């Protein structure tokens, strides 16, 4: 089982309009001990494995037909940790059939991510900053795909948030 996660990481600064980047990453059931020893989240797809899933399952391509694995970069996330071991997400813990501890701390873990600004839409058309259509396509593909890949709650949040924002814009004909 693989869980597709997505998050917005703002750039540091005190500007009113926060620039940043949206990133995708994949969590998996297989635990890689060597990643954990390096301070990386051990249940993730790294580098070319991540690029292979994003291009193979979702047909995401990079601009100018450069390899997608050239765009993969490390990001640091505060993830729940117990006894110096990172905990799997709630979605993944159901498949692992493990009991999550009642108390935990948050620690930074390195995760390989793919920035969305580098990705063209799944159909290969569109501009670089095509986050809303890409989220629509990712949701549709995971909903109707029989593969072992599903959206994480964080990515589902962004999908539903963009849908609500689109409804406000279409209904009121302005951006709030």
Tab-separated table of N, CA and C in Angstrom:
chain	number	residue	atom	x	y	z
A	1	UNK	N	0.846	-1.179	0.000
A	1	UNK	CA	0.000	0.000	0.000
A	1	UNK	C	0.884	1.232	0.000
A	2	UNK	N	0.485	2.211	-0.770
A	2	UNK	CA	1.202	3.473	-0.823
A	2	UNK	C	0.214	4.615	-0.609
A	3	UNK	N	0.634	5.609	0.158
A	3	UNK	CA	-0.198	6.773	0.462
A	3	UNK	C	0.466	7.994	-0.160
A	4	UNK	N	-0.271	8.712	-1.010
A	4	UNK	CA	0.235	9.927	-1.638
A	4	UNK	C	-0.093	11.109	-0.733
A	5	UNK	N	0.948	11.820	-0.321
A	5	UNK	CA	0.790	12.972	0.558
A	5	UNK	C	1.134	14.240	-0.212
A	6	UNK	N	0.559	15.346	0.214
A	6	UNK	CA	0.868	16.638	-0.383
A	6	UNK	C	0.782	17.733	0.652
A	7	UNK	N	1.662	18.710	0.543
A	7	UNK	CA	1.656	19.809	1.499
A	7	UNK	C	2.218	21.070	0.874
A	8	UNK	N	1.775	22.195	1.412
A	8	UNK	CA	2.269	23.506	1.023
A	8	UNK	C	3.359	23.912	2.002
A	9	UNK	N	4.519	24.293	1.492
A	9	UNK	CA	5.608	24.770	2.337
A	9	UNK	C	5.876	26.218	1.954
A	10	UNK	N	5.546	27.165	2.850
A	10	UNK	CA	5.783	28.577	2.527
A	10	UNK	C	7.264	28.921	2.617
A	11	UNK	N	7.652	29.921	1.839
A	11	UNK	CA	9.019	30.427	1.933
A	11	UNK	C	9.111	31.313	3.166
A	12	UNK	N	10.271	31.343	3.803
A	12	UNK	CA	10.397	32.196	4.987
A	12	UNK	C	10.251	33.669	4.603
A	13	UNK	N	9.608	34.406	5.457
A	13	UNK	CA	9.428	35.830	5.220
A	13	UNK	C	8.194	36.326	5.925
A	14	UNK	N	8.098	37.633	6.036
A	14	UNK	CA	6.976	38.246	6.743
A	14	UNK	C	6.035	38.968	5.788
A	15	UNK	N	6.125	38.681	4.504
A	15	UNK	CA	5.246	39.333	3.529
A	15	UNK	C	3.807	38.900	3.751
A	16	UNK	N	2.872	39.790	3.383
A	16	UNK	CA	1.453	39.460	3.521
A	16	UNK	C	1.083	38.300	2.606
A	17	UNK	N	1.543	38.343	1.379
A	17	UNK	CA	1.320	37.238	0.444
A	17	UNK	C	2.505	36.292	0.577
A	18	UNK	N	2.219	35.087	1.032
A	18	UNK	CA	3.260	34.108	1.281
A	18	UNK	C	3.533	33.281	0.029
A	19	UNK	N	4.727	33.407	-0.506
A	19	UNK	CA	5.145	32.554	-1.616
A	19	UNK	C	5.544	31.201	-1.043
A	20	UNK	N	5.572	30.215	-1.882
A	20	UNK	CA	5.965	28.892	-1.426
A	20	UNK	C	5.819	27.879	-2.528
A	21	UNK	N	5.804	26.633	-2.151
A	21	UNK	CA	5.777	25.534	-3.101
A	21	UNK	C	4.896	24.424	-2.553
A	22	UNK	N	4.177	23.738	-3.445
A	22	UNK	CA	3.392	22.572	-3.066
A	22	UNK	C	4.201	21.333	-3.437
A	23	UNK	N	4.289	20.375	-2.513
A	23	UNK	CA	5.112	19.183	-2.707
A	23	UNK	C	4.277	17.913	-2.581
A	24	UNK	N	4.639	16.902	-3.354
A	24	UNK	CA	4.058	15.567	-3.255
A	24	UNK	C	5.129	14.595	-2.779
A	25	UNK	N	4.713	13.634	-1.952
A	25	UNK	CA	5.596	12.555	-1.550
A	25	UNK	C	4.758	11.319	-1.280
A	26	UNK	N	5.389	10.158	-1.289
A	26	UNK	CA	4.683	8.884	-1.156
A	26	UNK	C	5.209	8.129	0.056
A	27	UNK	N	4.264	7.703	0.890
A	27	UNK	CA	4.563	6.877	2.057
A	27	UNK	C	4.220	5.431	1.697
A	28	UNK	N	5.033	4.508	2.148
A	28	UNK	CA	4.845	3.106	1.783
A	28	UNK	C	4.920	2.197	3.007
A	29	UNK	N	4.436	0.982	2.862
A	29	UNK	CA	4.435	0.032	3.980
A	29	UNK	C	5.826	-0.519	4.264
A	30	UNK	N	6.697	-0.560	3.259
A	30	UNK	CA	8.043	-1.096	3.455
A	30	UNK	C	8.897	-0.100	4.217
A	31	UNK	N	9.528	-0.586	5.277
A	31	UNK	CA	10.390	0.259	6.104
A	31	UNK	C	11.841	0.028	5.693
A	32	UNK	N	12.542	1.125	5.397
A	32	UNK	CA	13.940	1.048	4.988
A	32	UNK	C	14.816	1.544	6.146
A	33	UNK	N	15.458	0.617	6.836
A	33	UNK	CA	16.218	0.928	8.037
A	33	UNK	C	17.376	1.874	7.721
A	34	UNK	N	17.998	1.714	6.545
A	34	UNK	CA	19.139	2.572	6.208
A	34	UNK	C	18.730	4.043	6.085
A	35	UNK	N	17.493	4.302	5.686
A	35	UNK	CA	17.006	5.686	5.632
A	35	UNK	C	16.863	6.262	7.035
A	36	UNK	N	16.347	5.455	7.944
A	36	UNK	CA	16.160	5.915	9.326
A	36	UNK	C	17.497	6.247	9.985
A	37	UNK	N	18.515	5.463	9.681
A	37	UNK	CA	19.842	5.717	10.239
A	37	UNK	C	20.410	7.041	9.740
A	38	UNK	N	19.969	7.490	8.556
A	38	UNK	CA	20.432	8.758	7.981
A	38	UNK	C	19.573	9.938	8.431
A	39	UNK	N	18.573	9.700	9.284
A	39	UNK	CA	17.687	10.768	9.737
A	39	UNK	C	16.553	11.043	8.773
A	40	UNK	N	16.317	10.120	7.853
A	40	UNK	CA	15.232	10.259	6.884
A	40	UNK	C	14.042	9.424	7.338
A	41	UNK	N	12.867	9.827	6.897
A	41	UNK	CA	11.670	9.052	7.211
A	41	UNK	C	11.790	7.692	6.517
A	42	UNK	N	11.712	6.576	7.262
A	42	UNK	CA	12.016	5.269	6.674
A	42	UNK	C	10.910	4.661	5.810
A	43	UNK	N	9.706	5.189	5.854
A	43	UNK	CA	8.599	4.617	5.073
A	43	UNK	C	8.248	5.539	3.911
A	44	UNK	N	9.211	5.863	3.093
A	44	UNK	CA	8.978	6.752	1.968
A	44	UNK	C	9.612	6.195	0.705
A	45	UNK	N	9.130	6.665	-0.419
A	45	UNK	CA	9.799	6.390	-1.682
A	45	UNK	C	10.788	7.509	-1.916
A	46	UNK	N	12.005	7.148	-2.285
A	46	UNK	CA	13.054	8.154	-2.463
A	46	UNK	C	13.452	8.252	-3.929
A	47	UNK	N	13.878	9.445	-4.322
A	47	UNK	CA	14.479	9.703	-5.623
A	47	UNK	C	13.758	9.115	-6.811
A	48	UNK	N	14.438	8.206	-7.497
A	48	UNK	CA	13.882	7.648	-8.731
A	48	UNK	C	12.655	6.782	-8.485
A	49	UNK	N	12.525	6.165	-7.288
A	49	UNK	CA	11.314	5.392	-6.979
A	49	UNK	C	10.095	6.308	-6.922
A	50	UNK	N	10.263	7.477	-6.292
A	50	UNK	CA	9.182	8.454	-6.220
A	50	UNK	C	8.833	8.963	-7.615
A	51	UNK	N	9.845	9.300	-8.385
A	51	UNK	CA	9.609	9.779	-9.756
A	51	UNK	C	8.909	8.716	-10.592
A	52	UNK	N	9.283	7.453	-10.403
A	52	UNK	CA	8.666	6.356	-11.164
A	52	UNK	C	7.177	6.216	-10.838
A	53	UNK	N	6.817	6.332	-9.565
A	53	UNK	CA	5.404	6.241	-9.178
A	53	UNK	C	4.620	7.433	-9.729
A	54	UNK	N	5.176	8.631	-9.603
A	54	UNK	CA	4.468	9.821	-10.076
A	54	UNK	C	4.300	9.827	-11.592
A	55	UNK	N	5.289	9.336	-12.315
A	55	UNK	CA	5.152	9.290	-13.776
A	55	UNK	C	4.363	8.064	-14.218
A	56	UNK	N	4.567	6.928	-13.558
A	56	UNK	CA	3.893	5.696	-13.955
A	56	UNK	C	2.416	5.665	-13.595
A	57	UNK	N	2.100	5.979	-12.349
A	57	UNK	CA	0.711	5.905	-11.883
A	57	UNK	C	-0.101	7.126	-12.292
A	58	UNK	N	0.526	8.311	-12.225
A	58	UNK	CA	-0.228	9.548	-12.412
A	58	UNK	C	0.134	10.306	-13.677
A	59	UNK	N	1.102	9.792	-14.436
A	59	UNK	CA	1.518	10.419	-15.699
A	59	UNK	C	1.942	11.872	-15.504
A	60	UNK	N	2.541	12.165	-14.363
A	60	UNK	CA	3.051	13.513	-14.118
A	60	UNK	C	4.378	13.640	-14.843
A	61	UNK	N	4.528	14.732	-15.571
A	61	UNK	CA	5.774	14.955	-16.290
A	61	UNK	C	6.359	16.296	-15.884
A	62	UNK	N	7.654	16.430	-16.077
A	62	UNK	CA	8.325	17.683	-15.741
A	62	UNK	C	8.325	18.593	-16.968
A	63	UNK	N	8.530	19.888	-16.747
A	63	UNK	CA	8.563	20.789	-17.890
A	63	UNK	C	9.784	20.512	-18.766
A	64	UNK	N	9.648	20.809	-20.016
A	64	UNK	CA	10.737	20.671	-20.996
A	64	UNK	C	11.251	19.244	-21.090
A	65	UNK	N	10.420	18.272	-20.715
A	65	UNK	CA	10.739	16.846	-20.817
A	65	UNK	C	12.047	16.463	-20.130
A	66	UNK	N	12.388	17.126	-19.031
A	66	UNK	CA	13.534	16.709	-18.232
A	66	UNK	C	13.080	15.580	-17.321
A	67	UNK	N	13.994	14.725	-16.892
A	67	UNK	CA	13.588	13.634	-15.998
A	67	UNK	C	13.013	14.179	-14.696
A	68	UNK	N	11.924	13.564	-14.249
A	68	UNK	CA	11.271	14.030	-13.024
A	68	UNK	C	12.155	13.829	-11.804
A	69	UNK	N	13.003	12.805	-11.812
A	69	UNK	CA	13.853	12.584	-10.642
A	69	UNK	C	14.904	13.683	-10.462
A	70	UNK	N	15.141	14.512	-11.493
A	70	UNK	CA	16.020	15.675	-11.328
A	70	UNK	C	15.377	16.741	-10.447
A	71	UNK	N	14.053	16.700	-10.313
A	71	UNK	CA	13.321	17.714	-9.567
A	71	UNK	C	13.073	17.300	-8.114
A	72	UNK	N	13.319	16.048	-7.780
A	72	UNK	CA	13.087	15.565	-6.418
A	72	UNK	C	14.062	16.266	-5.477
A	73	UNK	N	13.530	16.764	-4.357
A	73	UNK	CA	14.377	17.451	-3.385
A	73	UNK	C	13.965	17.068	-1.969
A	74	UNK	N	14.917	17.114	-1.032
A	74	UNK	CA	14.577	16.777	0.350
A	74	UNK	C	13.850	17.934	1.035
A	75	UNK	N	12.837	17.599	1.809
A	75	UNK	CA	12.118	18.562	2.645
A	75	UNK	C	12.102	17.988	4.059
A	76	UNK	N	11.869	18.859	5.031
A	76	UNK	CA	11.851	18.425	6.423
A	76	UNK	C	10.466	18.671	7.001
A	77	UNK	N	9.880	17.617	7.565
A	77	UNK	CA	8.543	17.682	8.144
A	77	UNK	C	8.596	17.313	9.613
A	78	UNK	N	7.775	17.998	10.406
A	78	UNK	CA	7.575	17.612	11.798
A	78	UNK	C	6.589	16.450	11.799
A	79	UNK	N	7.070	15.275	12.128
A	79	UNK	CA	6.233	14.082	12.104
A	79	UNK	C	6.145	13.484	13.505
A	80	UNK	N	5.029	12.834	13.822
A	80	UNK	CA	4.904	12.192	15.129
A	80	UNK	C	5.962	11.102	15.302
A	81	UNK	N	6.592	11.125	16.479
A	81	UNK	CA	7.695	10.212	16.760
A	81	UNK	C	7.534	9.666	18.167
A	82	UNK	N	7.731	8.372	18.324
A	82	UNK	CA	7.694	7.732	19.637
A	82	UNK	C	8.926	6.851	19.778
A	83	UNK	N	9.631	7.021	20.894
A	83	UNK	CA	10.842	6.246	21.175
A	83	UNK	C	11.852	6.365	20.032
A	84	UNK	N	12.050	7.569	19.528
A	84	UNK	CA	12.997	7.893	18.448
A	84	UNK	C	12.660	7.174	17.139
A	85	UNK	N	11.441	6.692	17.003
A	85	UNK	CA	10.977	6.042	15.778
A	85	UNK	C	9.825	6.838	15.196
A	86	UNK	N	9.880	7.203	13.916
A	86	UNK	CA	8.750	7.932	13.340
A	86	UNK	C	7.533	7.023	13.220
A	87	UNK	N	6.370	7.584	13.470
A	87	UNK	CA	5.132	6.818	13.376
A	87	UNK	C	4.563	6.926	11.964
A	88	UNK	N	3.932	5.878	11.470
A	88	UNK	CA	3.283	5.978	10.163
A	88	UNK	C	2.052	6.872	10.252
A	89	UNK	N	1.593	7.336	9.102
A	89	UNK	CA	0.376	8.155	9.083
A	89	UNK	C	-0.815	7.303	9.529
A	90	UNK	N	-1.901	7.978	9.870
A	90	UNK	CA	-3.108	7.248	10.294
A	90	UNK	C	-3.604	6.328	9.190
A	91	UNK	N	-3.546	6.789	7.943
A	91	UNK	CA	-4.003	5.960	6.822
A	91	UNK	C	-3.161	4.698	6.696
A	92	UNK	N	-1.849	4.847	6.812
A	92	UNK	CA	-0.959	3.702	6.653
A	92	UNK	C	-1.034	2.765	7.850
A	93	UNK	N	-1.247	3.298	9.041
A	93	UNK	CA	-1.292	2.443	10.235
A	93	UNK	C	-2.452	1.455	10.175
A	94	UNK	N	-3.527	1.805	9.468
A	94	UNK	CA	-4.641	0.854	9.297
A	94	UNK	C	-4.195	-0.368	8.509
A	95	UNK	N	-3.361	-0.163	7.494
A	95	UNK	CA	-2.897	-1.281	6.673
A	95	UNK	C	-1.806	-2.082	7.363
A	96	UNK	N	-1.025	-1.421	8.201
A	96	UNK	CA	0.030	-2.119	8.925
A	96	UNK	C	-0.515	-2.876	10.126
A	97	UNK	N	-1.750	-2.554	10.517
A	97	UNK	CA	-2.410	-3.158	11.660
A	97	UNK	C	-1.558	-3.052	12.928
A	98	UNK	N	-1.083	-1.833	13.169
A	98	UNK	CA	-0.315	-1.596	14.384
A	98	UNK	C	-1.090	-0.623	15.268
A	99	UNK	N	-0.825	-0.723	16.538
A	99	UNK	CA	-1.451	0.158	17.518
A	99	UNK	C	-0.552	1.378	17.696
A	100	UNK	N	-1.097	2.552	17.466
A	100	UNK	CA	-0.326	3.778	17.643
A	100	UNK	C	-0.325	4.167	19.117
A	101	UNK	N	0.803	4.676	19.617
A	101	UNK	CA	0.852	5.069	21.033
A	101	UNK	C	-0.039	6.280	21.298
A	102	UNK	N	-0.476	6.406	22.542
A	102	UNK	CA	-1.345	7.527	22.900
A	102	UNK	C	-0.577	8.829	23.018
A	103	UNK	N	0.688	8.762	23.378
A	103	UNK	CA	1.510	9.968	23.473
A	103	UNK	C	2.690	9.853	22.523
A	104	UNK	N	3.090	10.987	21.975
A	104	UNK	CA	4.226	11.025	21.066
A	104	UNK	C	4.763	12.455	21.036
A	105	UNK	N	5.935	12.605	20.472
A	105	UNK	CA	6.551	13.911	20.274
A	105	UNK	C	6.583	14.180	18.772
A	106	UNK	N	6.923	15.409	18.425
A	106	UNK	CA	7.132	15.750	17.027
A	106	UNK	C	8.618	15.997	16.802
A	107	UNK	N	9.158	15.371	15.773
A	107	UNK	CA	10.555	15.564	15.394
A	107	UNK	C	10.633	15.766	13.896
A	108	UNK	N	11.685	16.451	13.463
A	108	UNK	CA	11.894	16.674	12.031
A	108	UNK	C	12.484	15.429	11.390
A	109	UNK	N	11.906	15.051	10.239
A	109	UNK	CA	12.397	13.933	9.449
A	109	UNK	C	12.523	14.402	8.006
A	110	UNK	N	13.576	13.954	7.344
A	110	UNK	CA	13.798	14.303	5.943
A	110	UNK	C	12.956	13.401	5.050
A	111	UNK	N	12.272	14.016	4.097
A	111	UNK	CA	11.409	13.286	3.167
A	111	UNK	C	11.708	13.782	1.757
A	112	UNK	N	11.886	12.863	0.809
A	112	UNK	CA	12.067	13.241	-0.593
A	112	UNK	C	10.719	13.640	-1.181
A	113	UNK	N	10.665	14.829	-1.794
A	113	UNK	CA	9.414	15.377	-2.319
A	113	UNK	C	9.598	15.852	-3.752
A	114	UNK	N	8.498	15.928	-4.456
A	114	UNK	CA	8.485	16.462	-5.815
A	114	UNK	C	7.696	17.763	-5.800
A	115	UNK	N	8.320	18.886	-6.165
A	115	UNK	CA	7.576	20.149	-6.203
A	115	UNK	C	6.595	20.169	-7.362
A	116	UNK	N	5.394	20.662	-7.109
A	116	UNK	CA	4.357	20.686	-8.130
A	116	UNK	C	4.611	21.757	-9.177
A	117	UNK	N	5.270	22.847	-8.819
A	117	UNK	CA	5.534	23.890	-9.816
A	117	UNK	C	6.378	23.341	-10.951
A	118	UNK	N	7.138	22.278	-10.682
A	118	UNK	CA	7.945	21.689	-11.748
A	118	UNK	C	7.109	20.780	-12.619
A	119	UNK	N	5.965	20.330	-12.107
A	119	UNK	CA	5.190	19.314	-12.812
A	119	UNK	C	4.167	19.941	-13.741
A	120	UNK	N	4.089	19.393	-14.920
A	120	UNK	CA	3.001	19.760	-15.815
A	120	UNK	C	1.793	18.941	-15.407
A	121	UNK	N	0.640	19.262	-15.940
A	121	UNK	CA	-0.555	18.508	-15.571
A	121	UNK	C	-0.417	17.067	-16.035
A	122	UNK	N	-1.272	16.224	-15.525
A	122	UNK	CA	-1.218	14.804	-15.839
A	122	UNK	C	-1.384	14.569	-17.337
A	123	UNK	N	-2.190	15.391	-17.987
A	123	UNK	CA	-2.410	15.219	-19.420
A	123	UNK	C	-1.276	15.780	-20.247
A	124	UNK	N	-0.314	16.450	-19.591
A	124	UNK	CA	0.808	17.014	-20.320
A	124	UNK	C	0.526	18.395	-20.867
A	125	UNK	N	-0.665	18.914	-20.619
A	125	UNK	CA	-1.025	20.245	-21.080
A	125	UNK	C	-1.086	21.162	-19.880
A	126	UNK	N	-1.031	22.443	-20.107
A	126	UNK	CA	-1.228	23.395	-19.025
A	126	UNK	C	0.049	24.045	-18.586
A	127	UNK	N	-0.104	24.998	-17.703
A	127	UNK	CA	1.030	25.774	-17.227
A	127	UNK	C	1.719	25.052	-16.088
A	128	UNK	N	2.830	25.612	-15.655
A	128	UNK	CA	3.583	25.001	-14.562
A	128	UNK	C	2.834	25.050	-13.246
A	129	UNK	N	2.090	26.113	-12.985
A	129	UNK	CA	1.403	26.251	-11.713
A	129	UNK	C	-0.033	25.761	-11.828
A	130	UNK	N	-0.187	24.520	-12.196
A	130	UNK	CA	-1.511	23.943	-12.418
A	130	UNK	C	-1.917	23.070	-11.242
A	131	UNK	N	-1.886	23.621	-10.040
A	131	UNK	CA	-2.145	22.825	-8.843
A	131	UNK	C	-3.592	22.348	-8.771
A	132	UNK	N	-4.553	23.231	-9.023
A	132	UNK	CA	-5.963	22.842	-8.880
A	132	UNK	C	-6.350	21.759	-9.887
A	133	UNK	N	-6.034	21.902	-11.181
A	133	UNK	CA	-6.340	20.788	-12.090
A	133	UNK	C	-5.587	19.506	-11.747
A	134	UNK	N	-4.345	19.647	-11.276
A	134	UNK	CA	-3.579	18.460	-10.905
A	134	UNK	C	-4.216	17.744	-9.720
A	135	UNK	N	-4.667	18.498	-8.710
A	135	UNK	CA	-5.348	17.884	-7.569
A	135	UNK	C	-6.633	17.188	-8.009
A	136	UNK	N	-7.370	17.800	-8.939
A	136	UNK	CA	-8.580	17.157	-9.474
A	136	UNK	C	-8.240	15.830	-10.135
A	137	UNK	N	-7.202	15.824	-10.943
A	137	UNK	CA	-6.824	14.607	-11.659
A	137	UNK	C	-6.284	13.535	-10.714
A	138	UNK	N	-5.487	13.946	-9.719
A	138	UNK	CA	-4.980	12.978	-8.742
A	138	UNK	C	-6.124	12.345	-7.963
A	139	UNK	N	-7.094	13.168	-7.561
A	139	UNK	CA	-8.254	12.653	-6.838
A	139	UNK	C	-9.037	11.676	-7.705
A	140	UNK	N	-9.273	12.032	-8.945
A	140	UNK	CA	-10.022	11.160	-9.849
A	140	UNK	C	-9.284	9.843	-10.077
A	141	UNK	N	-7.976	9.918	-10.328
A	141	UNK	CA	-7.209	8.703	-10.609
A	141	UNK	C	-7.138	7.766	-9.405
A	142	UNK	N	-6.963	8.309	-8.207
A	142	UNK	CA	-6.898	7.434	-7.032
A	142	UNK	C	-8.282	6.895	-6.667
A	143	UNK	N	-9.325	7.666	-6.944
A	143	UNK	CA	-10.675	7.221	-6.636
A	143	UNK	C	-11.106	6.076	-7.543
A	144	UNK	N	-10.705	6.131	-8.807
A	144	UNK	CA	-11.155	5.145	-9.790
A	144	UNK	C	-10.072	4.165	-10.216
A	145	UNK	N	-8.942	4.207	-9.565
A	145	UNK	CA	-7.842	3.325	-9.906
A	145	UNK	C	-7.849	2.134	-8.952
A	146	UNK	N	-7.559	0.980	-9.474
A	146	UNK	CA	-7.555	-0.218	-8.642
A	146	UNK	C	-6.172	-0.515	-8.070
A	147	UNK	N	-5.241	0.419	-8.215
A	147	UNK	CA	-3.887	0.175	-7.718
A	147	UNK	C	-3.852	0.332	-6.202
A	148	UNK	N	-2.707	0.021	-5.650
A	148	UNK	CA	-2.512	0.093	-4.206
A	148	UNK	C	-2.027	1.474	-3.791
A	149	UNK	N	-2.646	2.510	-4.310
A	149	UNK	CA	-2.242	3.865	-3.979
A	149	UNK	C	-3.472	4.680	-3.648
A	150	UNK	N	-3.418	5.429	-2.540
A	150	UNK	CA	-4.554	6.270	-2.164
A	150	UNK	C	-4.045	7.621	-1.685
A	151	UNK	N	-4.944	8.589	-1.629
A	151	UNK	CA	-4.592	9.926	-1.161
A	151	UNK	C	-4.559	9.961	0.357
A	152	UNK	N	-3.573	10.669	0.898
A	152	UNK	CA	-3.517	10.897	2.330
A	152	UNK	C	-4.501	11.984	2.727
A	153	UNK	N	-4.813	12.067	4.016
A	153	UNK	CA	-5.756	13.080	4.493
A	153	UNK	C	-5.260	14.497	4.228
A	154	UNK	N	-3.940	14.708	4.246
A	154	UNK	CA	-3.414	16.034	3.961
A	154	UNK	C	-3.698	16.457	2.524
A	155	UNK	N	-3.532	15.538	1.590
A	155	UNK	CA	-3.816	15.847	0.184
A	155	UNK	C	-5.319	15.967	-0.052
A	156	UNK	N	-6.108	15.165	0.643
A	156	UNK	CA	-7.566	15.302	0.545
A	156	UNK	C	-8.027	16.660	1.066
A	157	UNK	N	-7.379	17.154	2.134
A	157	UNK	CA	-7.696	18.490	2.627
A	157	UNK	C	-7.484	19.518	1.534
A	158	UNK	N	-6.338	19.499	0.865
A	158	UNK	CA	-6.055	20.487	-0.184
A	158	UNK	C	-7.008	20.340	-1.359
A	159	UNK	N	-7.396	19.112	-1.692
A	159	UNK	CA	-8.366	18.909	-2.770
A	159	UNK	C	-9.699	19.561	-2.411
A	160	UNK	N	-10.222	19.285	-1.220
A	160	UNK	CA	-11.514	19.850	-0.819
A	160	UNK	C	-11.432	21.363	-0.614
A	161	UNK	N	-10.298	21.857	-0.138
A	161	UNK	CA	-10.117	23.300	0.017
A	161	UNK	C	-10.171	24.000	-1.339
A	162	UNK	N	-9.474	23.461	-2.329
A	162	UNK	CA	-9.500	24.094	-3.655
A	162	UNK	C	-10.880	24.003	-4.292
A	163	UNK	N	-11.609	22.916	-4.033
A	163	UNK	CA	-12.970	22.809	-4.573
A	163	UNK	C	-13.880	23.857	-3.946
A	164	UNK	N	-13.768	24.064	-2.641
A	164	UNK	CA	-14.576	25.087	-1.968
A	164	UNK	C	-14.201	26.478	-2.463
A	165	UNK	N	-12.923	26.726	-2.662
A	165	UNK	CA	-12.478	28.016	-3.173
A	165	UNK	C	-13.001	28.263	-4.586
A	166	UNK	N	-12.983	27.237	-5.421
A	166	UNK	CA	-13.531	27.376	-6.783
A	166	UNK	C	-15.016	27.723	-6.739
A	167	UNK	N	-15.769	27.094	-5.828
A	167	UNK	CA	-17.199	27.392	-5.723
A	167	UNK	C	-17.432	28.846	-5.325
A	168	UNK	N	-16.634	29.369	-4.401
A	168	UNK	CA	-16.773	30.766	-3.983
A	168	UNK	C	-16.460	31.700	-5.149
A	169	UNK	N	-15.401	31.409	-5.871
A	169	UNK	CA	-15.018	32.268	-6.993
A	169	UNK	C	-16.086	32.241	-8.084
A	170	UNK	N	-16.594	31.062	-8.430
A	170	UNK	CA	-17.618	30.969	-9.480
A	170	UNK	C	-18.935	31.600	-9.044
A	171	UNK	N	-19.303	31.412	-7.782
A	171	UNK	CA	-20.578	31.953	-7.296
A	171	UNK	C	-20.531	33.475	-7.177
A	172	UNK	N	-19.479	33.999	-6.579
A	172	UNK	CA	-19.423	35.432	-6.288
A	172	UNK	C	-18.660	36.239	-7.337
A	173	UNK	N	-18.017	35.575	-8.256
A	173	UNK	CA	-17.264	36.217	-9.354
A	173	UNK	C	-16.169	37.143	-8.857
A	174	UNK	N	-15.548	36.775	-7.758
A	174	UNK	CA	-14.382	37.501	-7.275
A	174	UNK	C	-13.574	36.600	-6.372
A	175	UNK	N	-12.345	37.001	-6.153
A	175	UNK	CA	-11.479	36.255	-5.248
A	175	UNK	C	-11.508	36.943	-3.895
A	176	UNK	N	-11.953	36.225	-2.842
A	176	UNK	CA	-12.061	36.862	-1.512
A	176	UNK	C	-10.694	37.213	-0.961
